[in-house]
Every structure is written in structure tokens, then in C-alpha cells.
XYZ file of C-alpha atoms in Angstrom:
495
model
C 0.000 0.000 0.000
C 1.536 3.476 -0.828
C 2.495 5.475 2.100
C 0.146 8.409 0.679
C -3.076 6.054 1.794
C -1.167 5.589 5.078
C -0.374 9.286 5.859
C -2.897 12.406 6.243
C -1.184 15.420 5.394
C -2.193 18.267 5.921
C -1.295 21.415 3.714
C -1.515 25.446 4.782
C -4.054 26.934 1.471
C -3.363 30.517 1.329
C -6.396 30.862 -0.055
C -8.661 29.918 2.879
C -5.960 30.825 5.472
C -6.405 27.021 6.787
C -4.352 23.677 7.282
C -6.915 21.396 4.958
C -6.508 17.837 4.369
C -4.737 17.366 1.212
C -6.960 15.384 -1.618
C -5.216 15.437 -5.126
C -7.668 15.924 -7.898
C -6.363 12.270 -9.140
C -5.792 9.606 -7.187
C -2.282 8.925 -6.727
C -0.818 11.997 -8.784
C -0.273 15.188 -7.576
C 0.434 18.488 -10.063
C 2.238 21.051 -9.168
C 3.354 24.207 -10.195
C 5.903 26.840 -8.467
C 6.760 30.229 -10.088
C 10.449 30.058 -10.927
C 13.040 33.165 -11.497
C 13.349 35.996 -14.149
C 16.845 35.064 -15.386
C 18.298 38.736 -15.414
C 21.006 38.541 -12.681
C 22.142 35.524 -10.152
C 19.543 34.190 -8.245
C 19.704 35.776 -4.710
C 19.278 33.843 -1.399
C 15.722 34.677 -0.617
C 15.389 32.826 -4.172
C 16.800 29.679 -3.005
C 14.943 29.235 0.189
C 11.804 29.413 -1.563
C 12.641 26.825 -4.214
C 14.152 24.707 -1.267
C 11.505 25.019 0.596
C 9.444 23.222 -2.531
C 12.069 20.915 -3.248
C 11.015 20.011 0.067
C 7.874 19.727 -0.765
C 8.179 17.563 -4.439
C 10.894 15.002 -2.179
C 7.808 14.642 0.382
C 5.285 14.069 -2.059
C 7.308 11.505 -3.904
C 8.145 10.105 -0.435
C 4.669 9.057 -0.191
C 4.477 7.317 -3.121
C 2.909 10.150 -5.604
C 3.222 10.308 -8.997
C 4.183 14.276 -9.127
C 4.880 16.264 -11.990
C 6.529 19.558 -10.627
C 6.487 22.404 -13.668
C 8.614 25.539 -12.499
C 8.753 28.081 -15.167
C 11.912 30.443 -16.446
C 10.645 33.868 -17.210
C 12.905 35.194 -19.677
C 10.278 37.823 -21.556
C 7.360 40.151 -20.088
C 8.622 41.403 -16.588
C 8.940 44.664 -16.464
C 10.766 46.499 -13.800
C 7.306 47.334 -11.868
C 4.292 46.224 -11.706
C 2.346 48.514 -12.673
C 3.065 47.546 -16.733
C 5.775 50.187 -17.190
C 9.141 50.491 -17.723
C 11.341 48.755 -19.281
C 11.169 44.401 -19.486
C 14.584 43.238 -17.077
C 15.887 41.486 -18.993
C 15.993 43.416 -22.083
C 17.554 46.468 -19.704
C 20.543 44.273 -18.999
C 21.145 43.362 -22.641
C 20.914 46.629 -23.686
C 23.152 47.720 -20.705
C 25.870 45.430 -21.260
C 25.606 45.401 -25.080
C 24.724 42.036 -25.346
C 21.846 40.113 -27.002
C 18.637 39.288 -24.583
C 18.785 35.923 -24.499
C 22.404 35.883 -23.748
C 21.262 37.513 -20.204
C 19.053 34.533 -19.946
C 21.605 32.224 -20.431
C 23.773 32.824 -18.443
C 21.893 33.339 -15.194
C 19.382 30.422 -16.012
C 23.207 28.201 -16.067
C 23.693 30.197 -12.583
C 20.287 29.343 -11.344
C 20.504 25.432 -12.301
C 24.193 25.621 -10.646
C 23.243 26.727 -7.828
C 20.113 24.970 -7.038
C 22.737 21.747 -7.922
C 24.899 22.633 -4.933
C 21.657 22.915 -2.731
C 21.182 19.500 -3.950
C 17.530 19.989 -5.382
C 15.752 17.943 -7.645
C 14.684 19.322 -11.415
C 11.318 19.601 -11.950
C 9.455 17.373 -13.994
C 9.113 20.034 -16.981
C 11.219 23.555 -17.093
C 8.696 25.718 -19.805
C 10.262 29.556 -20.722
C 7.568 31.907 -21.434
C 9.277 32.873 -25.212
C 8.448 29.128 -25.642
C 4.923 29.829 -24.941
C 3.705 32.748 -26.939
C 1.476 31.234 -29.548
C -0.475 29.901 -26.407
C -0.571 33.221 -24.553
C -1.863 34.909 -27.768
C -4.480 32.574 -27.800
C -5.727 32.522 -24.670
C -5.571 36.406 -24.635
C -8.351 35.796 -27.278
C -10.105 33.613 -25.289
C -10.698 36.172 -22.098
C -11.330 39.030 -24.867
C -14.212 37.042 -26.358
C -15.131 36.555 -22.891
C -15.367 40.028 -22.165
C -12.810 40.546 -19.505
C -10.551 42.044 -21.271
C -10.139 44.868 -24.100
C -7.668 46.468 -26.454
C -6.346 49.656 -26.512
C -3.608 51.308 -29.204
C -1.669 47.976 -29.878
C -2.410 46.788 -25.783
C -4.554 44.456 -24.458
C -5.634 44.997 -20.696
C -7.458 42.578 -18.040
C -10.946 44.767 -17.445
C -10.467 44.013 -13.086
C -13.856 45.719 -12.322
C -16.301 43.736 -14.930
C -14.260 40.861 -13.811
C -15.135 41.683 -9.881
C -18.444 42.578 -10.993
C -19.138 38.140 -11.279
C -15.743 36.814 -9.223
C -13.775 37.932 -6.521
C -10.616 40.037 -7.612
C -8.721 40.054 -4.241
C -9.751 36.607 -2.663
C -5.843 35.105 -2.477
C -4.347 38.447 -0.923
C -7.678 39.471 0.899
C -8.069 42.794 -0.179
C -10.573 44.626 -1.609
C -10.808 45.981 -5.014
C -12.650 49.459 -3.462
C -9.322 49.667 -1.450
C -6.927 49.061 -3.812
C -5.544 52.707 -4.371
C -3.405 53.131 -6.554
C -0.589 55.661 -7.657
C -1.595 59.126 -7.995
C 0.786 59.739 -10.483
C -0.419 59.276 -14.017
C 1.878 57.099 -15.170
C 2.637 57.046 -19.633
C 1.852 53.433 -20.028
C -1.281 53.619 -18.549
C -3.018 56.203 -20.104
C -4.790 53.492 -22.048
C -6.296 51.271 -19.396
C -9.862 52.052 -18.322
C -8.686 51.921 -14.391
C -5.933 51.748 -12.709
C -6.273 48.491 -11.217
C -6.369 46.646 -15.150
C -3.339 45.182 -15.690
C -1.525 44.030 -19.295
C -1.980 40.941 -21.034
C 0.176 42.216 -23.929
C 2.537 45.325 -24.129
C 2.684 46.806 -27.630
C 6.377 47.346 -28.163
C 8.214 50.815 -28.298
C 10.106 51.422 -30.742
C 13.314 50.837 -29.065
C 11.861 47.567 -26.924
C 14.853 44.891 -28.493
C 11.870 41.751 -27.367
C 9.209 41.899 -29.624
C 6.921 39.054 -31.271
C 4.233 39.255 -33.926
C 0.139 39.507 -32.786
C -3.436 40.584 -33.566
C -2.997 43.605 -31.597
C 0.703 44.336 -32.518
C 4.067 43.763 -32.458
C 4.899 43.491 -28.762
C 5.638 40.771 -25.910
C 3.044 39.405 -22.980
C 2.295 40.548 -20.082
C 3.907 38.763 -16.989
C 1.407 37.262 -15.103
C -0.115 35.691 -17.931
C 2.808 33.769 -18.661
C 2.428 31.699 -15.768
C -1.301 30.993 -16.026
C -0.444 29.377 -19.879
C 2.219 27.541 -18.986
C 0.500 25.880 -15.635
C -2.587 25.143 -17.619
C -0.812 23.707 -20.575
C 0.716 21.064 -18.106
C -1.289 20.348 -15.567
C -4.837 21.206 -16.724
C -7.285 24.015 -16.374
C -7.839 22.709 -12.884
C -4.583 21.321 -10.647
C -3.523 20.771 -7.201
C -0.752 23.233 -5.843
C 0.954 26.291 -6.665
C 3.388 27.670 -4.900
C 5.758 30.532 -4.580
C 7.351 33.164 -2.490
C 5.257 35.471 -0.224
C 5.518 38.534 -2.157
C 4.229 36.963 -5.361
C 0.673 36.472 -3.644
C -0.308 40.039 -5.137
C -0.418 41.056 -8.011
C 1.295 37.962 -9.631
C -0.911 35.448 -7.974
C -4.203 37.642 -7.927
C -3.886 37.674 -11.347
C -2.765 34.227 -12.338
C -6.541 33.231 -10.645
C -8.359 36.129 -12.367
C -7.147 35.244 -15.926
C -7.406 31.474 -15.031
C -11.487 32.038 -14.125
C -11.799 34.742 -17.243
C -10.582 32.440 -19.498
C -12.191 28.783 -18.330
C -14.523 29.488 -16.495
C -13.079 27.592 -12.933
C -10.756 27.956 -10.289
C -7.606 27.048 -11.465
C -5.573 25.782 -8.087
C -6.985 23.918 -5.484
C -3.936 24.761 -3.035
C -1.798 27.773 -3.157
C 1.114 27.908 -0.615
C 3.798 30.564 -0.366
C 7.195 30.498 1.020
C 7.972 33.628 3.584
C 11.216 35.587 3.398
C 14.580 35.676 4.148
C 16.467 38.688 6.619
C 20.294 38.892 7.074
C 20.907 39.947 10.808
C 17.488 40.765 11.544
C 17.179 43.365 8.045
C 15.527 43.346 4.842
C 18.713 41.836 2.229
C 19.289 44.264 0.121
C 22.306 45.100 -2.211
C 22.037 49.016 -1.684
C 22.852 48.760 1.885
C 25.185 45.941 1.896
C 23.178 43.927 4.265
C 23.257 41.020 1.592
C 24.911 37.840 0.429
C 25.001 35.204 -2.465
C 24.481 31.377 -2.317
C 28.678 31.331 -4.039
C 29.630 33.470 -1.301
C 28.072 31.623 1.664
C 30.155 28.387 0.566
C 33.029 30.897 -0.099
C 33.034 32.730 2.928
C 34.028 35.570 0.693
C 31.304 37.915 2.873
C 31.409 40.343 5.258
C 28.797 38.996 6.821
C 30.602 35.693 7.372
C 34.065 34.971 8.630
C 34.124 31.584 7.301
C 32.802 29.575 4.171
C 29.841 26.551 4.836
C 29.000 23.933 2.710
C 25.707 23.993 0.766
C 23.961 21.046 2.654
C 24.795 23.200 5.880
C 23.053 25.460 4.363
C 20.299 24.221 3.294
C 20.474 21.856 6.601
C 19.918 26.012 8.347
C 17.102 26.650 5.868
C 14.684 23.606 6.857
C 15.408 24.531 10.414
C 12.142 27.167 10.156
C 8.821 26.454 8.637
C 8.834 27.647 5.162
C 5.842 30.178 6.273
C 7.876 31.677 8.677
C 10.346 34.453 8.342
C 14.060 33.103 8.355
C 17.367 35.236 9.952
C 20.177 34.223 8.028
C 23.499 34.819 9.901
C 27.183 33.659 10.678
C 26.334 32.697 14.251
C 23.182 30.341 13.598
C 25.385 28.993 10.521
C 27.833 27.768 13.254
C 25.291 26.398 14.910
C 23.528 24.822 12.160
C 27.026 23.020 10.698
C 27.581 21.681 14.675
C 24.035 20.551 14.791
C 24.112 19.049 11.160
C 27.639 17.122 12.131
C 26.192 15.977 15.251
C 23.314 14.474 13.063
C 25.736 12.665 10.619
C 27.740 11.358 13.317
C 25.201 9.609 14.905
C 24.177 8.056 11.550
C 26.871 6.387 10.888
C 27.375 5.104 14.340
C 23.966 2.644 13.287
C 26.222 0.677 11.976
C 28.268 -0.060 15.160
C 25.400 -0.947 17.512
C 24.954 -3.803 19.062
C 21.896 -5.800 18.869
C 20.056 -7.684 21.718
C 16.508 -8.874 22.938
C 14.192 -6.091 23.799
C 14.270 -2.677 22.983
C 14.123 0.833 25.438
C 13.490 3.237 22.060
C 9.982 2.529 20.594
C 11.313 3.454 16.826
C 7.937 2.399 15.434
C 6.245 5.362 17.682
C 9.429 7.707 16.603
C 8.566 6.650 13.114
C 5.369 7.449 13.123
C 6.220 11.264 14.691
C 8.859 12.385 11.686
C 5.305 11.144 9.651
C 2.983 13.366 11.882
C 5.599 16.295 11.616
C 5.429 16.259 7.969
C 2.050 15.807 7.591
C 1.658 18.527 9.383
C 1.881 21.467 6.559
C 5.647 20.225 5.722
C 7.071 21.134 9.809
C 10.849 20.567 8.399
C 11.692 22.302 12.336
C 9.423 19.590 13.983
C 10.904 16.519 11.995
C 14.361 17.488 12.614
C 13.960 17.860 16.574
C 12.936 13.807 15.845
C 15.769 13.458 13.764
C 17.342 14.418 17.253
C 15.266 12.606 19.532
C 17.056 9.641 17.717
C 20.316 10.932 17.969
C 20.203 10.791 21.405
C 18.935 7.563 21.334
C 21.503 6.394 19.410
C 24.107 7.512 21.591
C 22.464 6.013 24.466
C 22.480 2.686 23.167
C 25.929 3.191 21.891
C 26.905 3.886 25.572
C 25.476 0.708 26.582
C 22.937 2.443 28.511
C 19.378 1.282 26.403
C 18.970 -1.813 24.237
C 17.690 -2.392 20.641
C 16.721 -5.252 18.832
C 17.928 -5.862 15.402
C 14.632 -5.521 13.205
C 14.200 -2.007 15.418
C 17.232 -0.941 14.273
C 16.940 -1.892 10.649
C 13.594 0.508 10.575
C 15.305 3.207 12.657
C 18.222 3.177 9.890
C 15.810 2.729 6.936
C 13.416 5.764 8.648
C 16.673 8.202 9.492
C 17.919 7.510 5.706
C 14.573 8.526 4.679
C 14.089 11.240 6.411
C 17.895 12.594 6.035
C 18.344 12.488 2.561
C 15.526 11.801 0.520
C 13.205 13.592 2.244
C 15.057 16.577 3.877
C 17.676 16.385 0.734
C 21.092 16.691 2.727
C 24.048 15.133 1.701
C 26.287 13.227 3.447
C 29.725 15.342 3.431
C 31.293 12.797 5.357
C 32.147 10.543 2.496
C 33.026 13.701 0.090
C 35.927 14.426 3.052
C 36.839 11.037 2.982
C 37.860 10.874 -0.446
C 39.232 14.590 -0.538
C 41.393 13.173 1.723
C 41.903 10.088 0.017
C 42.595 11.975 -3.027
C 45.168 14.312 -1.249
C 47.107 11.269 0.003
C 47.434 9.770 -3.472
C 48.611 12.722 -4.594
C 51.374 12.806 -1.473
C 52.356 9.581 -2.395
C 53.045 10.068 -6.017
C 54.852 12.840 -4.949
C 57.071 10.386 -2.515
C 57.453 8.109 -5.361
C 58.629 10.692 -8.055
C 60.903 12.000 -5.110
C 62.589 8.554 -4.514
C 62.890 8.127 -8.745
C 64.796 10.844 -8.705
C 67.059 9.847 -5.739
C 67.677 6.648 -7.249
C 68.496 8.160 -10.832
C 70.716 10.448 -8.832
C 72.757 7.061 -7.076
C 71.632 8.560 -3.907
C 70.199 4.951 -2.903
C 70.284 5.895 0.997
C 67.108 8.789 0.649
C 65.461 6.221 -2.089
C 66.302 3.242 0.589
C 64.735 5.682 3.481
C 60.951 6.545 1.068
C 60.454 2.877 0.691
C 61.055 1.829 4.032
C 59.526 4.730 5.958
C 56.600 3.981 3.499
C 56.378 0.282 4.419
C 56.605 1.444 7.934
C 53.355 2.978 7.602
C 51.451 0.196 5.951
C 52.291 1.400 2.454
C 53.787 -0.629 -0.118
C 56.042 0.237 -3.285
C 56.049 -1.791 -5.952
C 58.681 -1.384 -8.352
C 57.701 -2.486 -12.496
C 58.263 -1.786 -16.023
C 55.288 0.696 -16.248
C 56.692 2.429 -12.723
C 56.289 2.460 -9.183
C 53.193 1.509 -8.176
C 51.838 1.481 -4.154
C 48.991 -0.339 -2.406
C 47.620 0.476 1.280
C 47.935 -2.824 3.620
């Protein structure tokens, strides 16, 4: 039986501000989209906890035995630099800022994003879709809501109409505001001068003259609008109708808003069943941001080349600090609860691997089955990452206990308590073992040393000096290292 039928989780919906009992739309397969980046710079740190925080999410789902198919998106057209459909589209600013073509900008930092999210040791989505890959669908559907009559076009534009579309649905529901409250700038800004109100919002920009991204429509030559790229591309792979979508906190509104608006104009139904967003990031208690300094980028956290930090960390420390808060609460990034995190996270591996050297005997003091059945309850409830690993340490003590002698365990409890902590460890939580990766760093580094012994006594010996190449093979074979001498070379074993 899959774990899913064994296992009630529970999941936060934005939407109704509730924990609710999680019921896919198909049995056994779960669909699920999360907004990814706008490749126009590296992806910052805030970033990455959000897509860890889902990574944690698509490992837990799979965990259970779902069939999930996770579609994040790369934005590499339609966001411009506010959001209130002006100025100029990102990406196209840094191409025309460092002279380059656009979609070299999205090269290169869609590379940096993948790399990155590597190191963090995330899984890829089931499908990646870029919104230039999707603009025959977004044209159409743009159709769609203007036969519909929610939306309507305007010198080369076409704009959402937000108060017929509250006039029948609920523009605000996600976010909780009202549309009657919803004031917005005084200042008559250019590119709106052709909406009807202030609240519409673009489906498609007509092009200025100078705009570099441009494609071909009914309405003009000119490039989507932002929000709409998501609701084509979610649709197109998981239905008109799917399970979650997630993203960070400050997507909610307008991005989100939006994304349901168009999704109802257009179809007729609700498009997400569960929406769940990931909260924020703060470096020493502050807001990150690059004008102040008070910030920091994945590369330099495993760098240490920060400020901020007065040593490098791995990236499973990292993300190891991450998962230590609920992904709805706000996380303080810092050197000192780094430290703490890479002692906590060492103190974790070490007791895995000292499973292996327990001793077995009748009767058991640690009820693993019950312990078990907590990491479950912790997960179950809304994804607590904080709760399961304060389990994950409940057994640590427990193993150390037993390990002292002090508590017994019987073999077929520790077989589930090293199955469960594996589990939990790496393929749910995602870490990764950096024990092993030291091991054969070092390994590696003492290969290299004795090469560099053997190369060393070569060169005594071609030199007659057969009392230092007498002195490397012996000192060698004192320390359980063995030189073999043969036509190809010198070759060594470890006894």
C-alpha cells in the first residue's frame, strides 16, 4: 500500500488561510506548479529558500508514493521592472546595458540558477517551460478572455478589465483585499493612459520602438504581459484545474491575484486547489538588500568571501539552516546560527553512521515504530521541516544512548530506525552526506602525497643517492604502504 493512503497530510491553502486535508484531484498523482526566477542577474538567497523550501515539498510528495509532476517556469520575456506595466522588461535592460543580445542575459543566469540549485542538492522539476516558448499559447488565450469580455484592447495593448471581472468573481480573494481599497498611484503614469482603471493590468505590451523583445500579434508587435505567462504555462501542463501552486510570499499580489483572475476569465473555474507561499529571508534581523550591503550570495556563503561571514559553509549546511524554520515563517540568516547549524548538522551525521556499530540484543528501550510514526505526523503537518528534525534528534540521542550501553535495541528495530533516518535525512530533507566527500578529498590528497614520494625517490635513485630512495620505501612500508617497483613504474597499495 503506498504510504500516501497511510499518511494524512495536511497542507496550509493561502487561499482559505487554513491547514486542509490534502486530496489530489487524481488519485495517486499530484500536479504542481511553483513560479520560478526571471533570469536577469544571479539568483539571490531569498530565491533559493523558496525553491528549497518546494524541493522540500516535491521530495515529500514523492516520499509518499505520488506520482508528481513539478512544472517551475523560467521567465525570460514580459517582466517589467514594476508592476504597474511600465518600464522597461529586465531582462531586455541588462542586454541593452551590457551590449549584449537578450537571451544571452538569460543564459547565463538560467546556467547560474541550475548551478546553484545543484549545490543545494535539489531535484529538477518534472518540466522547465520559458515563457518565449509559450507565446502562440498566450496569444491565444488572450483571445479567449477578450471574447469573454474581460478584457479589451487599446492602441496595440490588451488589458485585463479588473472591475467587470469583480463585478461576477472575486478580484482580491488570495491576498484578501478589496478591489474598493486598492488605491493606486496618484501619479499618471505614460503606459497607462490606455487602461480604463488603474487596477487593469496588461496581457500584452505593444512594443516601443526601441523595446529589443518583440513578437508578432493581432494587436501588434509586442511581448506578454507577466502574469499571464504563468497561467499558460500551468494550464498547458497540468490542466485548467490542478492541485498546488506555490511561490514566495511577495508573489501572492499582483502575480498570484492575477494568475486566478485570468485562469477564471478564461475557463470558467478555479484554477488551483492549493496555493502555498514560502515567507522571506532577513540577514541579521534586516531586509537583504544590495544598496545597503546587508546582503549575500548562495557562491559566497560556501566561499566565505562575505562580510557577513568569517568563514565559508557547505551547501547542505546550508540548506540543513534553511529547513530549520517552517517555510511560512520568516528566516534570519546569519554567521552565528550557521555555526550552529554546521555543529548541529555534524552531530546528526555522526550519529548516523554510528547505526552501523550498535549492538543488537533482545528487547528494545526506544519505541522506533512510535518515533517513526512522529517524523510522519511532523510532515504531515503542513511540511514542519523544524518539527521533523527535533525527531531526527530525539534519535540521535537515542543512538548515543544505546551506543553507551545504557538502552537496548533489537535488530529488526534498528533496521527501521536506519531505513526511517535515511529517509528522512536524505531523501526527504535532501542533505548530503559530506562525510564521504571528506573522505575521499582526503583520500585523493594522500594519493597525490604519495606520487609525490614516489617521483621524489625516482629521482634519488636516478641520482645514485640509494640511501634517501632506501629511506621513502622503508619509511613507506613502515606505515602500511607498499612500493612496488615495475616496467610501467612504481606503483603502491595500502595494507
Amino acid at each position: 500500500m503506498a504510504l500516501y493512503k497511510q499518511q494524512e497530510l495536511k497542507i496550509y491553502n493561502s487561499i482559505s488561510g487554513e491547514k486542509e486535508v490534502f486530496k489530489p484531484i487524481n488519485e495517486g498523482a499530484v500536479g504542481m506548479y511553483v513560479c520560478g526566477p526571471t533570469v536577469y542577474s544571479n539568483v539571490h538567497l531569498g530565491n533559493c529558500r523558496t525553491f528549497i523550501s518546494f524541493d522540500l515539498v516535491f521530495r515529500y510528495l514523492k516520499h509518499l508514493g505520488y506520482k508528481v509532476r513539478y512544472v517551475r517556469n523560467i521567465t525570460d520575456a514580459g517582466h517589467l521592472e514594476n508592476d504597474a506595466d511600465s518600464g522597461e522588461d529586465r531582462i531586455a535592460k541588462k542586454a541593452r546595458l551590457e551590449q549584449i543580445e537578450p537571451m544571452e542575459v538569460v543564459q547565463r543566469y538560467t546556467v547560474d540558477f541550475h548551478n546553484i540549485l545543484q549545490k543545494f542538492n535539489n531535484l529538477p522539476p518534472s518540466i522547465e517551460p520559458t515563457a518565449t516558448g509559450h507565446i502562440v499559447e498566450q496569444i491565444e488565450i488572450i483571445k479567449e478572455i477578450i471574447d469573454k469580455g474581460y478584457a479589451y484592447e487599446a492602441n496595440g495593448s490588451v488589458y485585463f478589465d479588473v472591475l467587470k471581472f469583480n463585478e461576477t468573481h472575486d478580484y482580491g480573494k488570495l491576498s484578501g483585499r478589496k478591489l474598493e481599497d486598492m488605491i493606486p498611484n496618484t501619479r499618471e503614469l505614460a503606459a497607462q493612459s490606455d487602461k480604463k482603471n488603474q487596477q487593469d493590468f496588461a496581457l500584452w505590451k505593444k512594443a516601443e520602438p526601441q523595446h529589443i523583445m518583440r513578437w508578432p500579434s493581432p494587436w501588434s508587435d509586442g511581448f506578454p504581459g507577466w502574469h499571464l505567462e504563468c497561467t499558460v504555462m500551468s494550464s498547458k501542463y497540468l490542466g485548467e484545474e490542478f492541485d498546488i501552486h506555490g511561490g514566495g510570499m511577495d508573489l501572492k499580489f499582483p502575480h498570484h491575484e492575477c494568475e486566478i483572475a485570468q485562469g477564471e476569465a478564461a475557463t470558467g473555474k478555479s484554477p488551483v486547489n492549493y496555493w502555498m507561499h514560502a515567507n522571506m529571508l532577513t540577514l541579521n534581523g534586516k531586509k537583504m538588500a544590495k544598496s545597503t550591503g546587508n546582503n549575500i550570495l548562495p557562491n559566497e556563503i560556501f566561499t566565505g568571501d562575505n562580510p557577513n561571514l568569517e568563514k565559508g559553509f557547505p551547501p547542505t549546511v546550508a540548506r540543513f539552516f534553511m529547513l530549520q524554520a517552517n517555510y511560512r515563517s520568516i528566516l534570519d540568516f546569519s554567521n552565528d546560527a550557521l555555526l550552529a547549524s554546521e555543529k548541529g548538522f555534524q552531530r546528526l551525521m555522526d550519529a548516523y553512521h554510528l547505526l552501523d556499530t550498535l549492538d543488537t540484543g533482545g528487547g528494545s528501550d526506544f519505541q522506533v515504530a512510535e518515533w517513526r510514526q512522529k517524523c510522519y505526523d511532523a510532515m504531515n503537518d503542513d511540511f514542519n521541516s523544524p518539527i521533523l528534525i527535533a525527531q531526527l534528534f530525539e534519535a540521535v540521542k537515542q543512538i548515543n544512548i544505546i551506543k553507551d550501553g545504557k538502552a537496548k535495541i533489537t535488530n529488526e528495530d534498528l533496521d527501521l530506525l536506519k531505513k526511517t533516518m535515511a529517509d528522512f535525512i536524505f531523501d526527504v530533507l535532501g542533505l548530503v552526506d559530506t562525510t564521504e566527500a571528506t573522505a575521499n578529498d582526503f583520500g585523493n590528497k594522500l594519493s597525490g602525497a604519495i606520487e609525490l614520494l614516489i617521483k621524489l625517490r625516482a629521482e634519488a635513485r636516478a641520482n645514485k643517492d640509494f640511501a634517501t630512495s632506501d629511506k621513502i620505501r622503508d619509511e613507506l612500508e613502515a606505515m602500511g604502504i607498499q612500493l612496488k617497483d615495475g616496467k610501467e613504474g612504481t606503483s603502491f597499495s595500502i595494507e
